[in-house]
PDB file of C-alpha atoms in Angstrom:
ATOM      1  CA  UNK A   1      -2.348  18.392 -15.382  1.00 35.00           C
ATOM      2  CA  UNK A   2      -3.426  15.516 -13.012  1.00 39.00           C
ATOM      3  CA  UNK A   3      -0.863  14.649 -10.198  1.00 48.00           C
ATOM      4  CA  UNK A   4       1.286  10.867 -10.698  1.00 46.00           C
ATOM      5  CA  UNK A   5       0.680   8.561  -8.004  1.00 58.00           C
ATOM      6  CA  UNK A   6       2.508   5.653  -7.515  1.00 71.00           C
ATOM      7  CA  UNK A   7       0.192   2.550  -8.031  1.00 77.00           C
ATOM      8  CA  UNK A   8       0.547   0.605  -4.296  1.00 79.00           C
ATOM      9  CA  UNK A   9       1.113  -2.976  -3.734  1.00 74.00           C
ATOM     10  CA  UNK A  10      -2.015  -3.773  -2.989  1.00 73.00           C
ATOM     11  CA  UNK A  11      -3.558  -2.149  -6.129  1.00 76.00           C
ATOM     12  CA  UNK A  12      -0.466  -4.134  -8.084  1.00 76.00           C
ATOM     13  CA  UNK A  13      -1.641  -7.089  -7.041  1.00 76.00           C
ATOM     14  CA  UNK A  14      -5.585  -6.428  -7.883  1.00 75.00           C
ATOM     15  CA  UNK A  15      -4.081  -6.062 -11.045  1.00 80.00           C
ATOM     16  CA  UNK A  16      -2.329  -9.105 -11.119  1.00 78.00           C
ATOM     17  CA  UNK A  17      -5.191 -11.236 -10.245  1.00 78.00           C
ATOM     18  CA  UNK A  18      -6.250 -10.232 -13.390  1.00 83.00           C
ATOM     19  CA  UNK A  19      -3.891 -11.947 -15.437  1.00 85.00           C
ATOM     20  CA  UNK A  20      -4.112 -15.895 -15.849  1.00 88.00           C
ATOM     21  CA  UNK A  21      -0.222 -16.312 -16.059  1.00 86.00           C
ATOM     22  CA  UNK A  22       0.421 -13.376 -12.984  1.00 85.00           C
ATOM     23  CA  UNK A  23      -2.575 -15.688 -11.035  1.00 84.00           C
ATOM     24  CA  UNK A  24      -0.740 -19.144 -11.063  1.00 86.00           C
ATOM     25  CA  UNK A  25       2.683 -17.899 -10.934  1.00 85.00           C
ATOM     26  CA  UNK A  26       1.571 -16.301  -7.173  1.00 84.00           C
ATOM     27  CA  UNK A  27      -0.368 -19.379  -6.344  1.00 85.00           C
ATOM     28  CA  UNK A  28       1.778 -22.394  -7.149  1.00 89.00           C
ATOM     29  CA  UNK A  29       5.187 -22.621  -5.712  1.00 89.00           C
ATOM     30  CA  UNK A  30       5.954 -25.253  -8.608  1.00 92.00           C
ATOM     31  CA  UNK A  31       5.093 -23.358 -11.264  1.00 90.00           C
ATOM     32  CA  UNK A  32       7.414 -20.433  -9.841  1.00 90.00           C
ATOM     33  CA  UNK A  33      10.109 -23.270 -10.045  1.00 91.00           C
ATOM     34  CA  UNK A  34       9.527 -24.041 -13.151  1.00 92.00           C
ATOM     35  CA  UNK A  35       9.640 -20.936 -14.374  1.00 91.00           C
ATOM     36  CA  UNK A  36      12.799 -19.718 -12.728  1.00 91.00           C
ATOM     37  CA  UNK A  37      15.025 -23.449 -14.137  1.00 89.00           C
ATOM     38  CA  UNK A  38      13.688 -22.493 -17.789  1.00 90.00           C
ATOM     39  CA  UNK A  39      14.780 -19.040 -17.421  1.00 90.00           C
ATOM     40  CA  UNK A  40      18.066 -20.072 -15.735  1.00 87.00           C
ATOM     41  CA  UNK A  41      18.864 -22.252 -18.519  1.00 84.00           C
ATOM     42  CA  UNK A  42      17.610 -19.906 -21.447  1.00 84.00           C
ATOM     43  CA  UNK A  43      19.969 -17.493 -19.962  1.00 84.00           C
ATOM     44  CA  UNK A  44      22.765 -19.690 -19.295  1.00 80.00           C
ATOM     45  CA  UNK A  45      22.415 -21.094 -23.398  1.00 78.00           C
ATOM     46  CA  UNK A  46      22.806 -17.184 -23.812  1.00 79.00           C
ATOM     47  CA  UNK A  47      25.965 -16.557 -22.012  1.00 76.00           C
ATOM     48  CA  UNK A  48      27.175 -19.922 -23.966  1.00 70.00           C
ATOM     49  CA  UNK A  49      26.283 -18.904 -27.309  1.00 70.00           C
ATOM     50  CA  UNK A  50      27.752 -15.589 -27.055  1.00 72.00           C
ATOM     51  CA  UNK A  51      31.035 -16.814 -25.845  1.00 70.00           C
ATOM     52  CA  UNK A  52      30.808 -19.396 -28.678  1.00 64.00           C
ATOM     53  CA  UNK A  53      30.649 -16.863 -31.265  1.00 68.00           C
ATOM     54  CA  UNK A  54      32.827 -14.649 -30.059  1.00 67.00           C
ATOM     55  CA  UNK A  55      35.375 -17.234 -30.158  1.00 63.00           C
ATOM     56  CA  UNK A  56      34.345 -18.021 -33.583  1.00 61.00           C
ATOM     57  CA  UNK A  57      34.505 -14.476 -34.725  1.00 64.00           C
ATOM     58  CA  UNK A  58      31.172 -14.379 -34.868  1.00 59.00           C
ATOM     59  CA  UNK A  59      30.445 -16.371 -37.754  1.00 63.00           C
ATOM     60  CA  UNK A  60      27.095 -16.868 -38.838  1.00 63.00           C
ATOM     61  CA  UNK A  61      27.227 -20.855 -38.023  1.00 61.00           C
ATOM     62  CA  UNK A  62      28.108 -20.276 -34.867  1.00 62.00           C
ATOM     63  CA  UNK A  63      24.601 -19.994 -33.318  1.00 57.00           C
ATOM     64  CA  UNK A  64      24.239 -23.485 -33.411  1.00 55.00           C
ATOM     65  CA  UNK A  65      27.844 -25.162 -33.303  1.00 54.00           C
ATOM     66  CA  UNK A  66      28.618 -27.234 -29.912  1.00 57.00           C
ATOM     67  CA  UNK A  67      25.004 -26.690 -28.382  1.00 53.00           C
ATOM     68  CA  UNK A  68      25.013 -29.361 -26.757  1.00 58.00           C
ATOM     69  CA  UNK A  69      28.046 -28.516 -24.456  1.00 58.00           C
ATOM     70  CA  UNK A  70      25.969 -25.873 -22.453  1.00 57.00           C
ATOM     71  CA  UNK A  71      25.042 -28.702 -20.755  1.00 59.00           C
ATOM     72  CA  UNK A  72      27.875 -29.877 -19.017  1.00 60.00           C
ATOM     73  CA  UNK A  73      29.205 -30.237 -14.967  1.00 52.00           C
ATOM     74  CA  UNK A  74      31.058 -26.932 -15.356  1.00 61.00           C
ATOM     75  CA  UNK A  75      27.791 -25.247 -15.948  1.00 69.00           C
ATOM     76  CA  UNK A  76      25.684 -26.699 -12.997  1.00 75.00           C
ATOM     77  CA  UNK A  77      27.632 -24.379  -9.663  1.00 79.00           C
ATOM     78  CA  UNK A  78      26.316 -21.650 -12.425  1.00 80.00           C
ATOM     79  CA  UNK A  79      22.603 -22.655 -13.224  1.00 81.00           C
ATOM     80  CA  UNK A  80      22.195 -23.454  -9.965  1.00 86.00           C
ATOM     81  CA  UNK A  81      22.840 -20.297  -8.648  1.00 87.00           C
ATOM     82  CA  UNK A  82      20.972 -18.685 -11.399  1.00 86.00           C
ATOM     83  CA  UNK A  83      18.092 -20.094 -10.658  1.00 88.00           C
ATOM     84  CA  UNK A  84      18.013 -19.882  -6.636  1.00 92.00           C
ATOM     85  CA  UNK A  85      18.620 -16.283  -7.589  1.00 91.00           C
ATOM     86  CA  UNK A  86      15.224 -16.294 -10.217  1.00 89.00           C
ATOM     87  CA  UNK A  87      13.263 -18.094  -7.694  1.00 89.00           C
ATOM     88  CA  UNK A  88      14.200 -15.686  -4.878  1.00 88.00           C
ATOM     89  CA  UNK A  89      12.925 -12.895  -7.403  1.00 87.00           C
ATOM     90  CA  UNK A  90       9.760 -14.600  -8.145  1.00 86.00           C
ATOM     91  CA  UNK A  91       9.394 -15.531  -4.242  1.00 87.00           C
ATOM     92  CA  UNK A  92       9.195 -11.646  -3.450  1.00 85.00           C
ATOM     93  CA  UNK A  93       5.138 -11.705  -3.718  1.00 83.00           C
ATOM     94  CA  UNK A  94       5.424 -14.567  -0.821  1.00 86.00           C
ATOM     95  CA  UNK A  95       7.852 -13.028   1.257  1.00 88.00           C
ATOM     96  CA  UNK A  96       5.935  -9.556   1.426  1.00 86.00           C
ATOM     97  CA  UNK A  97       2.530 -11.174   2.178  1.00 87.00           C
ATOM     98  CA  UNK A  98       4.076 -12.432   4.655  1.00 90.00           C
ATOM     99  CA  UNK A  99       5.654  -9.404   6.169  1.00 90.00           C
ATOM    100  CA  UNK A 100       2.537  -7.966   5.928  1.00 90.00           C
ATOM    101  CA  UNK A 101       0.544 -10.921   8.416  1.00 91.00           C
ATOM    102  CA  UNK A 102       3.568 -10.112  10.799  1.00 93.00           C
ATOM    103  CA  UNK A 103       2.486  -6.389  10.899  1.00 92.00           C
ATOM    104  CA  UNK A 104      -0.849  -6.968  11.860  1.00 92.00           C
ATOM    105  CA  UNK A 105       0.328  -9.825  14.169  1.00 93.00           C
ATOM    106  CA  UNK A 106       2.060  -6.663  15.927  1.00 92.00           C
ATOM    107  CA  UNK A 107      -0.690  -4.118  15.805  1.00 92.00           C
ATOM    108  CA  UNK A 108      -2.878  -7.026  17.704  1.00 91.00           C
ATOM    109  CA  UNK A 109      -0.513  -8.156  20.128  1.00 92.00           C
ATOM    110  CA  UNK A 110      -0.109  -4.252  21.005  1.00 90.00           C
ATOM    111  CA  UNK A 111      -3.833  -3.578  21.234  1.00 88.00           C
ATOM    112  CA  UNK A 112      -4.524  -6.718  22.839  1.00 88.00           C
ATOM    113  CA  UNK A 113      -1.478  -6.028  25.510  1.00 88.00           C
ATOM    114  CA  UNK A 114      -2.786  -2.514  26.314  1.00 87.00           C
ATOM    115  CA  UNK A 115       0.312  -1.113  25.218  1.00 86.00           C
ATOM    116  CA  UNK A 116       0.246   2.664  24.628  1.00 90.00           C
ATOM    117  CA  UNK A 117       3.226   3.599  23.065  1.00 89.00           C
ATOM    118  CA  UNK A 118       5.086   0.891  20.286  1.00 89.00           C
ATOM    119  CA  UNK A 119       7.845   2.432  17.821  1.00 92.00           C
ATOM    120  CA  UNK A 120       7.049  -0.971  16.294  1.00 92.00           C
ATOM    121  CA  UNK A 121       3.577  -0.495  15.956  1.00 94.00           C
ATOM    122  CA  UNK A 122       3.626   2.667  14.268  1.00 95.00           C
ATOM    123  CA  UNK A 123       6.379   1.274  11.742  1.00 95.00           C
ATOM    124  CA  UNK A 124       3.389  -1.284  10.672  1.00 94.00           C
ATOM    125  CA  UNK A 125       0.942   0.898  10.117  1.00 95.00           C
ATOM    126  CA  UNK A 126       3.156   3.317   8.147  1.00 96.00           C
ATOM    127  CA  UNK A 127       4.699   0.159   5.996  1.00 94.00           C
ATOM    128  CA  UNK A 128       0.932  -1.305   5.525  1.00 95.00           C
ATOM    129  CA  UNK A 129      -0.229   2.307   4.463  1.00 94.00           C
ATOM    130  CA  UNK A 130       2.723   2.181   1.822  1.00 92.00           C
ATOM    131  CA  UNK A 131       1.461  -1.106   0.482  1.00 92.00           C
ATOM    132  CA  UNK A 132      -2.302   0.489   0.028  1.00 91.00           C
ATOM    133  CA  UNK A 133      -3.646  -1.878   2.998  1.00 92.00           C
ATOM    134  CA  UNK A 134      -6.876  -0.077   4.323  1.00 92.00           C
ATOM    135  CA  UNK A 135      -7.678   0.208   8.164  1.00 93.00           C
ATOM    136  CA  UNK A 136     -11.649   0.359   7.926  1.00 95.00           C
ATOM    137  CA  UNK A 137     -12.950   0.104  11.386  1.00 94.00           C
ATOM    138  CA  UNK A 138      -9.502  -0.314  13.066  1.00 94.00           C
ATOM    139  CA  UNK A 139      -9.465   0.544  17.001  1.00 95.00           C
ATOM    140  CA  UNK A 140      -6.133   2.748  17.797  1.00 95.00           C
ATOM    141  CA  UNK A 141      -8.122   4.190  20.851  1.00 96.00           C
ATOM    142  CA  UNK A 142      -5.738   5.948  23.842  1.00 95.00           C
ATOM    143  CA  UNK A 143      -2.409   4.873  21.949  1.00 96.00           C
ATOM    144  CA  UNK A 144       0.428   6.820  21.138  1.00 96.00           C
ATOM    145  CA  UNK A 145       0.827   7.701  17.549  1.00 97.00           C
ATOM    146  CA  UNK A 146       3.073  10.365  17.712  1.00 96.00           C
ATOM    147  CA  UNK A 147       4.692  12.141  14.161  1.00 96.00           C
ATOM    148  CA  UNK A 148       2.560   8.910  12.747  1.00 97.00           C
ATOM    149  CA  UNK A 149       2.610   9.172   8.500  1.00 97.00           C
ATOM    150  CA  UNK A 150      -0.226   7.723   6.722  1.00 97.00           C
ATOM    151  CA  UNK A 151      -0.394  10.159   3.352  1.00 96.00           C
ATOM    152  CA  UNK A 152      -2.893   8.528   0.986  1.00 94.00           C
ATOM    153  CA  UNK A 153      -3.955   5.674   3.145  1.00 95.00           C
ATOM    154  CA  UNK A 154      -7.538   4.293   3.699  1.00 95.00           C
ATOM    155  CA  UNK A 155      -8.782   4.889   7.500  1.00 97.00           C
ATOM    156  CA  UNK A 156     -12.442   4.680   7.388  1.00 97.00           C
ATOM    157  CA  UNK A 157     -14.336   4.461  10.581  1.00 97.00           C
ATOM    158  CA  UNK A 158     -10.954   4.094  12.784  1.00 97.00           C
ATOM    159  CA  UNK A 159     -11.355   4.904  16.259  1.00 97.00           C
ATOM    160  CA  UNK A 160      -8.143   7.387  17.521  1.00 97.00           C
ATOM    161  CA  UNK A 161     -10.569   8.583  20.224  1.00 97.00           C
ATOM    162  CA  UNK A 162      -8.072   9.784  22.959  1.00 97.00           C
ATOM    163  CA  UNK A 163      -5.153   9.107  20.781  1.00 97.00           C
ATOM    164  CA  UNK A 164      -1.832  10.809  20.809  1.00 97.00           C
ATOM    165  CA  UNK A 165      -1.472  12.213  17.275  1.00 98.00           C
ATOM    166  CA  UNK A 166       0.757  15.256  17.422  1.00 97.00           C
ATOM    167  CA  UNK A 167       2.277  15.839  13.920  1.00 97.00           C
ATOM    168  CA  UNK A 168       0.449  13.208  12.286  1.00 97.00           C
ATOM    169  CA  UNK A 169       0.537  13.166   8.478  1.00 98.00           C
ATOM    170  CA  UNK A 170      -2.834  12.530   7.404  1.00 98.00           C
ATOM    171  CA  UNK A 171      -2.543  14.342   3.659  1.00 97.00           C
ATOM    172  CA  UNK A 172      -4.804  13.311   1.434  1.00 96.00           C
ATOM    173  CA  UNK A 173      -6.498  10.234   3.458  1.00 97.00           C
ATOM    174  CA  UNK A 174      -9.546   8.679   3.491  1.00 97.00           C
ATOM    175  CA  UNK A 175     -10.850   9.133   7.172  1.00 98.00           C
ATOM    176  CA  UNK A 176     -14.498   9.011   6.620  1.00 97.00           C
ATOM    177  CA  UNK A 177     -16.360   8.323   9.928  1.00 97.00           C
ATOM    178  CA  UNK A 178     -13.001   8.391  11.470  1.00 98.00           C
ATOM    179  CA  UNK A 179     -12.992   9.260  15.630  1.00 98.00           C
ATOM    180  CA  UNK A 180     -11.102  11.311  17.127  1.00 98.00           C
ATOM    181  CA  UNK A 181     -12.634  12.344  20.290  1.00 98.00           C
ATOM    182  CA  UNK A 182     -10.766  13.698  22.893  1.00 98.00           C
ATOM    183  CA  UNK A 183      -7.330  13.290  20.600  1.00 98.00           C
ATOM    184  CA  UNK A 184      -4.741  15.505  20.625  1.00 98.00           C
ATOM    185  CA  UNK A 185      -3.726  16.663  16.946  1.00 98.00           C
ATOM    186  CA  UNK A 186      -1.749  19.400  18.032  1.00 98.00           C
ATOM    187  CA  UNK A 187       0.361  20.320  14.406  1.00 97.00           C
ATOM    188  CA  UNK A 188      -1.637  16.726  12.393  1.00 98.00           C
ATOM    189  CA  UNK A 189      -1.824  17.698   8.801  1.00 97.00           C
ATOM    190  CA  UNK A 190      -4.898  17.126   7.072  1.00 97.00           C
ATOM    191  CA  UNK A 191      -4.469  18.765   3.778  1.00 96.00           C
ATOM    192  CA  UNK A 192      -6.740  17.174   0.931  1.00 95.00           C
ATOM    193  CA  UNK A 193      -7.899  14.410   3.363  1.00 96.00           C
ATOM    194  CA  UNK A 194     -11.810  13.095   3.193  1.00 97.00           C
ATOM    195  CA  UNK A 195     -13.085  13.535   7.125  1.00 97.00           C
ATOM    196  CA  UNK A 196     -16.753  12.716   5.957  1.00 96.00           C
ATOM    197  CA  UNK A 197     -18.639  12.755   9.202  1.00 96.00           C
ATOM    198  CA  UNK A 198     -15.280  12.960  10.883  1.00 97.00           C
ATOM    199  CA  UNK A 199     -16.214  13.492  15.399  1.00 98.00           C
ATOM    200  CA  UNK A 200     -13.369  15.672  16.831  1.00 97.00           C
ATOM    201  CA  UNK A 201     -14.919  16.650  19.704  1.00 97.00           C
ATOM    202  CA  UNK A 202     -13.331  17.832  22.501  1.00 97.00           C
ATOM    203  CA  UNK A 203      -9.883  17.051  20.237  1.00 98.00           C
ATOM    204  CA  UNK A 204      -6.932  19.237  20.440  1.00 98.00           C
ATOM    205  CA  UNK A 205      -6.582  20.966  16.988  1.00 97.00           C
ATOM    206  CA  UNK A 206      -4.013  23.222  17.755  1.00 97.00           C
ATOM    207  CA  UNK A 207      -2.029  24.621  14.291  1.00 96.00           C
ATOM    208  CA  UNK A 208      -3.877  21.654  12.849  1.00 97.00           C
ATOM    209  CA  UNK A 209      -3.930  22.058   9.032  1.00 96.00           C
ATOM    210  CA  UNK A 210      -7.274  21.448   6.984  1.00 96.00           C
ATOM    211  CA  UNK A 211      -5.954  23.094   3.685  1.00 94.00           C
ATOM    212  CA  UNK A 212      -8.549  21.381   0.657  1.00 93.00           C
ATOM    213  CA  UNK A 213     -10.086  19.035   3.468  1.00 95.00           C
ATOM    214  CA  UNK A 214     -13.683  17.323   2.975  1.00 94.00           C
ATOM    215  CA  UNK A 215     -15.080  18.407   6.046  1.00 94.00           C
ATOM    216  CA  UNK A 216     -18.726  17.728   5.210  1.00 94.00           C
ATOM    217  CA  UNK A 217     -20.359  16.687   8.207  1.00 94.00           C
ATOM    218  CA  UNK A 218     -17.454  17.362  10.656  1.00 96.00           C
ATOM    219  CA  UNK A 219     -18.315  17.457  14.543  1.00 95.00           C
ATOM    220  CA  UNK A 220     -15.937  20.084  16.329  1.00 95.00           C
ATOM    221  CA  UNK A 221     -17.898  20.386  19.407  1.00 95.00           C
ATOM    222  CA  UNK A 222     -15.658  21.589  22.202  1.00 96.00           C
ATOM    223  CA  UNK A 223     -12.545  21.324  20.237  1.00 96.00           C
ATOM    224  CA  UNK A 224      -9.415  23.220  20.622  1.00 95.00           C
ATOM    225  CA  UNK A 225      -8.781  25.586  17.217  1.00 94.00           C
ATOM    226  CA  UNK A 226      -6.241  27.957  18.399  1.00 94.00           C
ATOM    227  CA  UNK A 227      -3.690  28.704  14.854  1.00 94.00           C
ATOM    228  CA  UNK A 228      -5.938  25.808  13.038  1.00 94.00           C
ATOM    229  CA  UNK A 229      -6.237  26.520   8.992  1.00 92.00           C
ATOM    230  CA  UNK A 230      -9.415  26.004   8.041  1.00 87.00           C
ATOM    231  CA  UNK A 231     -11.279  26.923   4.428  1.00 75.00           C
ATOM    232  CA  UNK A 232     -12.684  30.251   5.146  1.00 56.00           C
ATOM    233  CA  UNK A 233     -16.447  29.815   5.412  1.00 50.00           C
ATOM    234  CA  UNK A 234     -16.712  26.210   6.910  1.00 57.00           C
ATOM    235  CA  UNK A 235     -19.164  25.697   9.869  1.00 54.00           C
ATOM    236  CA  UNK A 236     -19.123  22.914  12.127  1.00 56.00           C
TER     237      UNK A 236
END
């Protein structure tokens, strides 16, 4: 039996794209407004017309005595906040693109300050992998990664060369072309992951875990492989 995975944001919002109504209601802010005072006030007409009724015993003419009263100054603190509260709901594409800029605002600032070690940076890349944003080609070269957790997340051609990855979740990512030269990976986890053509020379392996790895074309020149699991057979 194939294995659920959770559809990301990123592949959420491929999907989106897809749909006309999905399409404008991301790009125009006034459409999202629109859409969030008719639903207010279809909701509101709801509340009114089962009050109505119940009042009336719920008699069959009820569903359309004293309409016009749901619109009245008593009802405006109310469909106010309903909608602000729609709007905020339909905003939440918005706000997390946004989040997301600010993440790789941080990993820039950090690369481009020379910091090595940034709680905050890690925190980005783990919250982009979430959200199915790939890293093709990104440069993570001497940082400090440590205990990083990118399960499932797309890292072609990333440079860790001389990165500090100790206990790094990497299950089941795609790391093809990935370098990690001169990295120490003491306890990473690579179970399931694609290293297609993967360089981990001179890299500390040490109780690294390759369990169901694609290790086609690995280079493991010089590396450390004391207590790494690796499929019986394989060589470098």
């Amino acid at each position: 039996m194939a294995k659920f995975q959770k559809m990301t944001w990123y592949e959420q919002q491929k999907r989106r794209k897809s749909n006309p109504f999905f399409r404008l209601l991301d790009r125009s802010f006034r459409f999202r407004l629109l859409i969030a005072i008719m639903s207010a006030f279809i909701l509101l007409a709801l509340v009114h017309r089962f009050e109505v009724c119940r009042a009336k015993n719920y008699s069959p003419e009820c569903q359309f005595a004293d309409f016009p009263a749901v619109i009245t100054v008593g009802n405006v603190e109310a469909f106010s906040i309903m909608a602000a509260a729609l709007l905020y709901i339909l905003e939440r594409g918005q706000r997390k693109q946004k989040e997301h800029i600010e993440m790789v605002e941080t990993i820039n600032a950090m690369r481009e300050s020379g910091a090595i070690r940034s709680v905050s940076r890690i925190l980005a890349i783990e919250a982009l992998g979430r959200d199915g944003i790939w890293f093709d080609g990104q440069d993570f070269q001497g940082t400090n990664l440590e205990g990083l957790e990118v399960p499932d997340v797309r890292l072609r051609n990333v440079n860790f060369a001389g990165a500090i990855l100790t206990a790094a979740d990497f299950r089941r990512a795609d790391l093809t072309g990935a370098n990690f030269t001169d990295a120490d990976l003491t306890d990473a986890d690579f179970t399931e992951a694609d290293l297609t053509g993967a360089n981990f020379t001179d890299a500390d392996l040490t109780d690294a875990d390759f369990t169901g790895a694609n290790l086609s074309g690995v280079i493991l020149t010089g590396a450390q492989l004391t207590g790494t699991q690796i499929e019986s057979g394989f060589r470098p």
